Coordinates of C-alpha atoms in Angstrom, one line a residue:
Chain A
X1 CA 120.3 120.7 28.8
X2 CA 117.8 119.9 26.0
X3 CA 114.3 121.3 26.0
X4 CA 112.2 120.2 28.9
X5 CA 114.8 117.8 30.5
X6 CA 114.4 119.0 34.0
X7 CA 111.5 120.0 36.0
X8 CA 110.4 121.5 39.3
X9 CA 107.9 119.7 41.0
X10 CA 107.3 121.4 44.5
X11 CA 107.9 124.7 46.2
X12 CA 108.0 125.9 49.7
X13 CA 108.4 129.4 51.2
X14 CA 108.4 131.2 54.5
X15 CA 107.1 134.6 55.5
X16 CA 109.4 137.3 54.7
X17 CA 110.2 140.1 57.2
X18 CA 111.7 140.7 60.4
X19 CA 111.4 137.4 62.5
X20 CA 114.6 137.7 65.2
X21 CA 113.2 134.5 66.9
X22 CA 113.5 132.4 63.7
X23 CA 116.7 130.5 63.3
X24 CA 118.5 129.7 59.9
X25 CA 117.5 126.1 60.5
X26 CA 113.9 126.8 61.4
X27 CA 113.5 128.8 58.0
X28 CA 115.4 125.9 56.0
X29 CA 113.2 123.2 57.8
X30 CA 109.9 125.0 57.4
X31 CA 110.7 125.7 53.5
X32 CA 111.9 122.3 52.7
X33 CA 108.9 120.9 54.8
X34 CA 106.5 122.9 52.6
X35 CA 108.2 122.0 49.4
X36 CA 108.2 118.1 50.1
X37 CA 104.3 118.5 51.1
X38 CA 103.5 120.6 48.1
X39 CA 105.3 118.0 45.6
X40 CA 103.6 115.1 47.6
X41 CA 106.7 113.2 47.3
X42 CA 108.5 110.5 49.6
X43 CA 111.3 112.6 51.3
X44 CA 113.4 109.2 50.7
X45 CA 113.1 109.7 47.0
X46 CA 115.4 112.9 47.6
X47 CA 118.8 112.0 47.1
X48 CA 120.6 115.5 46.7
X49 CA 120.4 118.4 48.9
X50 CA 121.7 121.9 48.0
X51 CA 121.8 125.0 50.2
X52 CA 122.1 128.6 49.1
X53 CA 124.7 130.9 50.9
X54 CA 123.3 133.1 53.7
X55 CA 124.9 136.8 53.3
X56 CA 126.8 137.5 56.6
X57 CA 125.5 134.2 57.9
X58 CA 128.7 132.6 58.3
X59 CA 127.9 130.1 60.9
X60 CA 124.9 128.8 58.9
X61 CA 127.2 128.6 55.6
X62 CA 129.5 126.4 57.7
X63 CA 126.4 124.4 59.0
X64 CA 125.4 123.7 55.3
X65 CA 129.0 123.0 54.3
X66 CA 129.3 120.2 57.0
X67 CA 126.1 118.7 56.1
X68 CA 123.3 119.8 58.4
X69 CA 120.5 119.8 56.1
X70 CA 120.1 116.4 55.1
X71 CA 120.2 115.1 58.8
X72 CA 117.8 117.6 59.8
X73 CA 115.4 117.1 57.0
X74 CA 115.6 113.4 57.2
X75 CA 116.8 112.8 53.9
X76 CA 117.9 109.3 54.4
X77 CA 119.0 108.3 50.8
X78 CA 121.0 111.7 50.4
X79 CA 123.9 111.1 48.4
X80 CA 125.3 114.7 47.9
X81 CA 124.9 117.8 49.7
X82 CA 126.8 121.2 49.3
X83 CA 126.8 124.8 49.5
X84 CA 126.0 126.4 46.0
X85 CA 125.9 130.3 45.7
X86 CA 126.6 133.1 43.4
X87 CA 125.0 136.2 45.1
X88 CA 122.0 137.3 43.8
X89 CA 122.3 134.8 40.7
X90 CA 122.1 131.9 43.3
X91 CA 118.6 130.6 42.0
X92 CA 120.4 130.0 39.1
X93 CA 123.5 128.5 40.4
X94 CA 121.8 126.2 42.6
X95 CA 119.5 125.0 39.7
X96 CA 122.7 124.5 37.5
X97 CA 124.1 122.5 40.1
X98 CA 120.9 120.2 40.5
X99 CA 120.9 119.9 37.0
X100 CA 124.5 118.5 37.1
X101 CA 123.5 116.1 39.9
X102 CA 120.6 114.9 37.8
X103 CA 122.5 113.9 34.8
X104 CA 125.1 112.3 37.1
X105 CA 123.8 109.5 39.3
X106 CA 120.9 111.5 41.3
X107 CA 117.3 111.1 41.1
X108 CA 115.7 114.2 42.8
X109 CA 117.2 117.4 44.3
X110 CA 116.0 119.5 47.1
X111 CA 117.3 123.0 46.8
X112 CA 116.8 125.2 50.1
X113 CA 117.6 129.0 50.8
X114 CA 117.6 130.5 54.2
X115 CA 118.5 133.9 55.3
X116 CA 118.6 135.9 58.4
X117 CA 119.4 139.6 58.5
X118 CA 117.5 140.6 61.9
X119 CA 120.5 139.8 64.1
X120 CA 122.6 142.8 62.4
X121 CA 122.2 146.6 62.9
X122 CA 121.6 148.7 60.1
X123 CA 125.1 149.9 59.9
X124 CA 126.4 146.2 59.9
X125 CA 124.1 145.6 57.2
X126 CA 125.5 148.8 55.0
X127 CA 129.0 147.7 55.7
X128 CA 128.3 144.2 54.9
X129 CA 126.6 144.9 51.6
X130 CA 129.4 147.5 50.8
X131 CA 131.7 144.4 51.1
X132 CA 129.6 142.3 48.8
X133 CA 129.2 144.7 46.3
X134 CA 132.3 146.8 46.2
X135 CA 136.0 146.2 45.9
X136 CA 137.8 146.4 49.0
X137 CA 140.9 148.0 47.5
X138 CA 139.5 150.3 44.7
X139 CA 135.9 151.3 45.7
X140 CA 135.2 150.8 49.6
X141 CA 137.8 153.2 50.8
X142 CA 135.7 156.1 49.0
X143 CA 132.6 155.3 51.0
X144 CA 130.8 153.1 48.4
X145 CA 127.6 151.7 49.2
X146 CA 125.4 149.1 47.5
X147 CA 122.6 151.9 46.9
X148 CA 125.3 153.9 45.4
X149 CA 126.0 151.4 42.9
X150 CA 122.3 151.3 42.0
X151 CA 122.2 155.0 42.0
X152 CA 124.9 155.3 39.6
X153 CA 123.4 152.9 37.0
X154 CA 120.0 154.9 37.4
X155 CA 121.8 158.3 36.7
X156 CA 123.5 157.0 33.8
X157 CA 120.3 154.9 32.3
X158 CA 118.2 158.0 32.6
X159 CA 120.7 160.1 30.9
X160 CA 121.2 157.7 28.0
X161 CA 117.6 156.8 27.3
X162 CA 115.6 159.9 28.5
X163 CA 113.7 157.9 31.3
X164 CA 112.4 160.0 34.1
X165 CA 113.1 159.2 37.6
X166 CA 109.3 159.2 38.2
X167 CA 108.9 156.5 35.7
X168 CA 111.8 154.6 37.5
X169 CA 110.0 155.2 40.9
X170 CA 106.7 153.8 39.2
X171 CA 108.4 150.1 39.2
X172 CA 108.5 150.5 43.0
X173 CA 104.7 151.2 42.9
X174 CA 103.8 148.2 40.7
X175 CA 105.7 145.8 42.7
X176 CA 103.9 146.9 45.9
X177 CA 100.7 146.2 44.1
X178 CA 101.7 142.7 43.7
X179 CA 103.0 142.4 47.3
X180 CA 99.8 143.3 48.6
X181 CA 98.6 139.8 46.9
X182 CA 101.1 138.0 48.6
X183 CA 100.6 136.4 52.0
X184 CA 104.4 136.0 52.6
X185 CA 105.4 139.3 51.6
X186 CA 107.2 141.7 54.1
X187 CA 105.3 144.9 53.0
X188 CA 101.5 145.1 53.7
X189 CA 100.7 148.7 52.7
X190 CA 100.0 150.3 49.5
X191 CA 102.6 152.6 48.1
X192 CA 102.0 155.7 45.9
X193 CA 104.3 157.4 43.4
X194 CA 104.2 160.7 45.5
X195 CA 105.4 158.5 48.5
X196 CA 108.3 157.0 46.7
X197 CA 109.2 160.4 45.1
X198 CA 108.9 162.1 48.6
X199 CA 110.6 159.5 50.7
X200 CA 114.0 160.7 52.1
X201 CA 116.9 161.0 49.5
X202 CA 119.6 158.1 49.8
X203 CA 121.8 158.4 46.6
X204 CA 120.8 160.6 44.1
X205 CA 118.5 160.1 42.4
X206 CA 117.5 157.1 44.5
X207 CA 114.9 157.6 47.3
X208 CA 114.4 155.6 50.3
X209 CA 111.5 153.6 48.7
X210 CA 113.7 153.1 45.5
X211 CA 116.0 151.1 47.8
X212 CA 115.0 147.5 48.8
X213 CA 114.6 146.5 52.4
X214 CA 116.6 143.5 53.9
X215 CA 114.6 140.9 55.5
X216 CA 114.7 137.3 56.7
X217 CA 113.1 134.6 54.6
X218 CA 113.8 131.6 52.8
X219 CA 112.3 129.3 50.2
X220 CA 112.7 125.7 48.7
X221 CA 112.1 123.8 45.6
X222 CA 112.4 120.1 44.2
X223 CA 113.9 119.3 40.9
X224 CA 113.8 116.1 39.0
X225 CA 114.0 115.0 35.5
X226 CA 110.8 115.7 33.2
X227 CA 110.4 111.9 32.7
X228 CA 110.3 111.3 36.5
X229 CA 108.2 114.6 37.1
X230 CA 105.5 113.4 34.8
X231 CA 105.1 110.3 37.0
X232 CA 105.1 111.9 40.2
X233 CA 103.0 115.1 40.0
X234 CA 100.2 116.4 38.0
X235 CA 101.9 119.8 37.2
X236 CA 105.6 119.7 36.6
X237 CA 107.1 122.8 35.7
X238 CA 109.8 122.5 32.9
X239 CA 112.6 124.4 32.3
X240 CA 112.3 125.0 28.7
X241 CA 115.4 127.2 28.0
X242 CA 118.3 128.9 29.7
X243 CA 120.8 131.5 28.7
X244 CA 123.5 133.0 31.0
X245 CA 126.2 135.7 30.7
X246 CA 128.7 137.0 32.9
X247 CA 130.0 140.7 32.8
X248 CA 132.1 141.9 35.6
X249 CA 133.0 142.0 39.3
X250 CA 133.8 145.8 39.7
X251 CA 130.9 148.0 38.5
X252 CA 133.4 150.1 36.7
X253 CA 134.3 147.0 34.5
X254 CA 130.8 146.4 33.2
X255 CA 130.6 145.7 29.5
X256 CA 127.6 147.9 29.2
X257 CA 126.4 149.6 32.4
X258 CA 122.8 150.4 31.1
X259 CA 122.2 147.2 29.3
X260 CA 124.1 144.8 31.5
X261 CA 124.1 141.7 29.5
X262 CA 120.5 140.8 29.4
X263 CA 119.8 140.6 25.8
X264 CA 122.3 137.6 24.8
X265 CA 121.1 135.6 27.9
X266 CA 117.5 136.3 27.3
X267 CA 117.9 135.5 23.2
X268 CA 119.6 132.3 24.3
X269 CA 116.9 131.0 26.7
X270 CA 114.1 132.1 24.0
X271 CA 116.2 130.2 21.3
X272 CA 116.4 127.0 23.2
X273 CA 112.6 127.3 24.3
X274 CA 111.4 127.9 20.8
X275 CA 109.4 130.5 22.2
X276 CA 109.4 134.4 22.1
X277 CA 108.5 137.5 24.2
X278 CA 105.1 137.3 22.4
X279 CA 104.6 133.9 24.0
X280 CA 105.3 135.1 27.8
X281 CA 102.5 135.5 30.1
X282 CA 104.8 136.9 32.8
X283 CA 108.3 138.4 33.2
X284 CA 109.8 137.6 36.4
X285 CA 112.9 140.0 36.8
X286 CA 115.4 140.2 39.6
X287 CA 116.3 143.8 39.6
X288 CA 116.9 144.7 43.7
X289 CA 116.9 148.5 42.1
X290 CA 114.0 149.6 39.9
X291 CA 116.2 150.6 37.0
X292 CA 117.1 147.1 36.4
X293 CA 113.6 146.1 35.9
X294 CA 113.3 148.5 33.4
X295 CA 116.5 147.7 31.5
X296 CA 116.0 144.0 31.7
X297 CA 112.4 144.1 30.7
X298 CA 113.7 146.0 27.6
X299 CA 116.4 143.5 26.8
X300 CA 114.1 140.9 27.3
X301 CA 112.0 142.1 24.2
X302 CA 108.9 143.5 25.7
X303 CA 109.8 147.2 25.0
X304 CA 112.2 149.2 22.9
X305 CA 115.0 150.7 24.6
X306 CA 114.0 153.6 26.7
X307 CA 110.1 152.9 26.5
X308 CA 110.0 150.6 29.6
X309 CA 109.5 153.4 31.8
X310 CA 106.6 154.7 30.4
X311 CA 105.2 151.3 30.0
X312 CA 105.5 150.7 33.9
X313 CA 104.1 154.1 34.8
X314 CA 100.8 153.3 32.5
X315 CA 100.2 150.4 34.7
X316 CA 100.9 147.8 32.2
X317 CA 102.8 145.5 34.6
X318 CA 100.5 145.6 37.7
X319 CA 97.7 143.1 38.8
X320 CA 95.4 143.1 36.0
X321 CA 97.7 144.9 33.5
X322 CA 98.6 143.3 30.1
X323 CA 102.2 142.3 31.0
X324 CA 102.5 141.1 34.5
X325 CA 106.0 141.7 36.1
X326 CA 107.5 140.3 39.1
X327 CA 104.2 138.7 40.6
X328 CA 105.8 138.6 44.3
X329 CA 106.7 142.2 44.5
X330 CA 110.4 141.3 44.2
X331 CA 113.0 142.7 46.5
X332 CA 111.5 146.2 46.6
X333 CA 108.4 144.8 48.3
X334 CA 108.4 141.2 48.9
X335 CA 111.6 141.8 50.8
X336 CA 115.2 141.3 50.0
X337 CA 116.5 138.1 51.6
X338 CA 120.0 138.4 50.1
X339 CA 120.7 135.6 47.7
X340 CA 117.2 134.3 48.0
X341 CA 115.4 137.2 46.0
X342 CA 115.9 135.1 42.8
X343 CA 114.9 131.9 44.5
X344 CA 111.7 133.8 45.7
X345 CA 110.9 134.6 42.2
X346 CA 111.6 131.2 40.9
X347 CA 109.4 129.7 43.5
X348 CA 106.7 132.2 42.7
X349 CA 107.4 131.2 39.0
X350 CA 106.6 127.8 39.4
X351 CA 103.3 128.7 41.7
X352 CA 102.1 130.8 38.8
X353 CA 102.4 127.9 36.3
X354 CA 100.9 125.6 38.7
X355 CA 97.7 127.8 39.1
X356 CA 99.0 128.1 43.0
X357 CA 99.5 131.6 43.0
X358 CA 96.3 132.5 45.0
X359 CA 95.3 136.2 45.0
X360 CA 98.2 136.9 42.6
X361 CA 97.3 134.3 40.0
X362 CA 97.6 135.3 36.4
X363 CA 94.9 133.6 34.8
X364 CA 95.9 130.8 32.6
X365 CA 99.7 131.5 32.8
X366 CA 101.3 128.8 30.7
X367 CA 105.1 130.4 30.0
X368 CA 107.1 133.0 31.5
X369 CA 110.6 134.4 31.6
X370 CA 112.6 134.8 34.8
X371 CA 115.9 136.1 35.5
X372 CA 118.5 136.7 38.3
X373 CA 121.8 138.4 38.6
X374 CA 124.4 138.7 41.4
X375 CA 127.0 140.8 42.9
X376 CA 127.4 144.4 41.5
X377 CA 125.1 143.5 38.6
X378 CA 127.8 141.0 37.5
X379 CA 125.8 138.7 35.5
X380 CA 122.3 137.7 34.1
X381 CA 120.6 134.4 34.0
X382 CA 117.6 133.8 31.9
X383 CA 115.1 130.9 32.0
X384 CA 112.0 130.3 30.1
X385 CA 109.7 128.2 32.0
X386 CA 106.4 126.7 30.9
X387 CA 103.7 124.2 32.4
X388 CA 103.8 122.2 29.0
X389 CA 106.5 121.5 26.6
X390 CA 105.6 123.4 23.5
Chain B
X1 CA 146.4 163.8 58.1
X2 CA 145.0 162.2 61.2
X3 CA 146.4 159.4 63.3
X4 CA 142.7 158.7 64.1
X5 CA 141.6 157.8 60.6
X6 CA 139.0 155.2 61.0
X7 CA 138.0 154.6 57.5
X8 CA 139.0 151.6 55.5
X9 CA 142.1 152.0 53.8
X10 CA 142.9 149.7 50.7
X11 CA 145.0 146.6 51.5
X12 CA 147.1 146.2 48.1
X13 CA 147.9 143.2 46.4
X14 CA 151.5 142.3 45.6
X15 CA 151.0 143.5 41.9
X16 CA 149.2 147.0 43.2
X17 CA 151.9 148.2 45.4
X18 CA 153.5 150.2 43.0
X19 CA 150.2 152.0 42.5
X20 CA 149.9 153.1 46.2
X21 CA 153.6 153.9 46.3
X22 CA 153.0 156.3 43.4
X23 CA 149.9 157.8 44.8
X24 CA 152.1 158.6 48.1
X25 CA 154.4 160.7 45.8
X26 CA 151.3 162.3 44.3
X27 CA 151.7 160.4 40.9
X28 CA 148.9 158.5 39.4
X29 CA 150.3 155.3 38.0
X30 CA 148.6 152.8 35.7
X31 CA 149.7 149.3 35.0
X32 CA 150.5 148.8 31.2
X33 CA 151.3 145.7 29.5
X34 CA 154.7 145.8 27.8
X35 CA 153.5 143.1 25.3
X36 CA 150.1 144.2 24.0
X37 CA 149.8 147.7 25.5
X38 CA 146.7 147.1 27.4
X39 CA 146.3 149.0 30.6
X40 CA 144.4 147.1 33.6
X41 CA 142.7 149.2 36.3
X42 CA 142.4 147.8 38.7
X43 CA 145.6 145.8 37.8
X44 CA 145.9 142.2 38.3
X45 CA 148.4 139.7 38.6
X46 CA 148.6 139.2 34.6
X47 CA 147.5 141.1 31.8
X48 CA 143.8 140.4 31.5
X49 CA 144.1 140.9 27.6
X50 CA 147.3 138.7 26.6
X51 CA 148.2 137.0 29.9
X52 CA 151.7 138.6 29.7
X53 CA 153.4 139.0 33.0
X54 CA 155.5 141.8 31.6
X55 CA 154.3 145.3 32.5
X56 CA 155.5 148.8 33.2
X57 CA 153.8 151.7 35.4
X58 CA 152.8 154.6 33.3
X59 CA 152.0 158.0 34.8
X60 CA 148.4 159.1 33.9
X61 CA 147.3 162.3 32.7
X62 CA 145.0 162.8 35.8
X63 CA 142.4 163.9 33.6
X64 CA 139.1 162.4 32.5
X65 CA 135.1 162.9 32.3
X66 CA 132.2 161.8 34.6
X67 CA 130.4 158.8 33.2
X68 CA 128.0 158.6 35.9
X69 CA 127.8 159.8 39.7
X70 CA 125.8 159.8 42.7
X71 CA 125.6 161.9 45.9
X72 CA 124.9 159.7 49.0
X73 CA 122.7 161.6 51.7
X74 CA 122.1 158.8 54.0
X75 CA 122.7 154.8 54.3
X76 CA 126.6 154.9 53.8
X77 CA 128.7 152.5 55.7
X78 CA 128.8 153.8 59.4
X79 CA 132.3 155.4 59.3
X80 CA 131.2 157.5 56.4
X81 CA 127.9 158.8 57.7
X82 CA 129.5 162.1 59.2
X83 CA 131.0 163.0 55.9
X84 CA 127.4 162.6 54.0
X85 CA 126.7 164.1 51.7
X86 CA 129.4 163.1 49.4
X87 CA 129.7 162.4 45.7
X88 CA 131.1 159.5 44.1
X89 CA 131.6 159.1 40.6
X90 CA 133.1 156.8 37.7
X91 CA 135.5 158.7 35.7
X92 CA 136.5 157.5 32.2
X93 CA 140.2 158.4 32.4
X94 CA 142.0 159.9 29.2
X95 CA 144.0 156.6 29.1
X96 CA 140.8 154.5 28.8
X97 CA 140.2 152.8 31.7
X98 CA 137.2 153.7 34.0
X99 CA 137.6 154.1 37.6
X100 CA 135.5 154.9 40.7
X101 CA 136.5 157.6 42.9
X102 CA 135.2 160.6 45.2
X103 CA 134.7 164.1 43.6
X104 CA 135.9 166.8 46.0
X105 CA 135.1 170.5 46.3
X106 CA 131.8 170.4 44.3
X107 CA 128.2 171.0 45.1
X108 CA 125.8 168.0 44.4
X109 CA 124.1 170.4 41.8
X110 CA 127.3 171.0 40.0
X111 CA 127.7 167.5 39.1
X112 CA 127.0 166.6 35.4
X113 CA 127.6 163.5 33.3
X114 CA 130.4 164.4 30.8
X115 CA 131.9 167.1 32.8
X116 CA 135.6 167.4 32.9
X117 CA 137.5 166.3 36.1
X118 CA 141.4 166.4 37.3
X119 CA 143.2 164.3 39.8
X120 CA 143.5 165.3 43.5
X121 CA 145.8 163.5 45.7
X122 CA 144.2 163.3 49.2
X123 CA 146.6 162.2 51.7
X124 CA 144.4 160.5 54.4
X125 CA 147.1 158.9 56.6
X126 CA 151.0 159.2 56.6
X127 CA 151.1 156.1 54.4
X128 CA 148.1 156.1 52.3
X129 CA 147.1 158.8 49.6
X130 CA 143.7 158.2 47.8
X131 CA 143.1 159.4 44.0
X132 CA 140.2 161.6 44.0
X133 CA 138.7 164.1 41.4
X134 CA 137.4 167.9 41.2
X135 CA 135.4 169.4 38.5
X136 CA 137.6 171.6 35.8
X137 CA 135.9 174.9 36.3

């Protein structure tokens, strides 16, 4: 990919939360409808439709795999449809698949995520996520859970860097402040550090408010080449640079548990864009657990190792702060929609750069870095986005 | 040992059966490459370093240190909730690999990164024995 070769031209998003009456197809249809209307394009110009996997939603995954989306969305000129996913890194994998289509005979690709969790009990969800995050032979028999994965990383990161658990908790407070500015966010009430620290202990040192809440939700975005985008819309958002690294499946095989693999991925994205951390107006970090926000923020170059905790605690990343982070409130406060957390952040990134972020708008935002990662923190994908090609 | 054991049991791959046979005899075996000496844990089909198919099972010392840990008080998968709180840890084995396991017979406040641990064999069913650890006090 060369710098600014591809662009996102429209986005759509449905409210995130517990909506048992809303089907997968309804979520996908609403998100796609909004994205097409937002881009202001003719749906017949779309010739590729990609769907993201729904966690535990096997019937929906089958529907997407067997071609439901183009038919339901009236994409009459569709050439290719597919299910594309890699856990929390799905916003990346679906984008890469779209880029692949765009360089091989397609003009415009619609990417859709739809997730329902409200059909499951908390126990089923705990079990389902344990299976997603942990090894069935070597970890699950011991009672592993996704929260325990996040907890063990937190424990080790605090040990190595001297970061306090309160500082880790302050990430959740900042996330909530942003979510309060988002109409589609699941959580609508303010959250204090006292509440975070005082909530029930889940897996030491993580309390309940440091663990994200699963929710129904979905979003969509439309991608095309930059050349075409400029002719079609006023504010295409360009993908200026990308970088990726894979680390492991089982967390015990992580190359570096408390740094994961952000730095090389972020450096690659910066290098390709010709920009650096000092040029970024926002950092959109897929974390799912607050410790990852800190370590990824550091390795994106915004803070030295071990200093992010204080930086967050001092309020620098909150609305009005000098370095806004996760302007939709991320999994912790916007809501955790399975493989869609990164997609929601990508959609929010585009809105910010288009000046369409409403109450959460960061004034004059031009460039930002976003990342996503999946599985048991198996990979990191960074992208630098901008509303101009520098 | 109980016939009513309702928790998930490891379903071995063809190449890990020896490991589980070993634990049943209270032996902690690791899959070591005969060509390059690499130990894969978890084991895979071929050596993940050099792709050799030749390997031997070597007995581990059962000693290691705690790399990180967490005590789960709530939110474990339903079949484990009755055991809460329980402590999971990543152990750096003397032989090199890091593995996930349960720490038994320890209070949550006794847990410490860097603490020495030793292997304990837990016969959870007639056919399955899990490798767990306890603090060396």
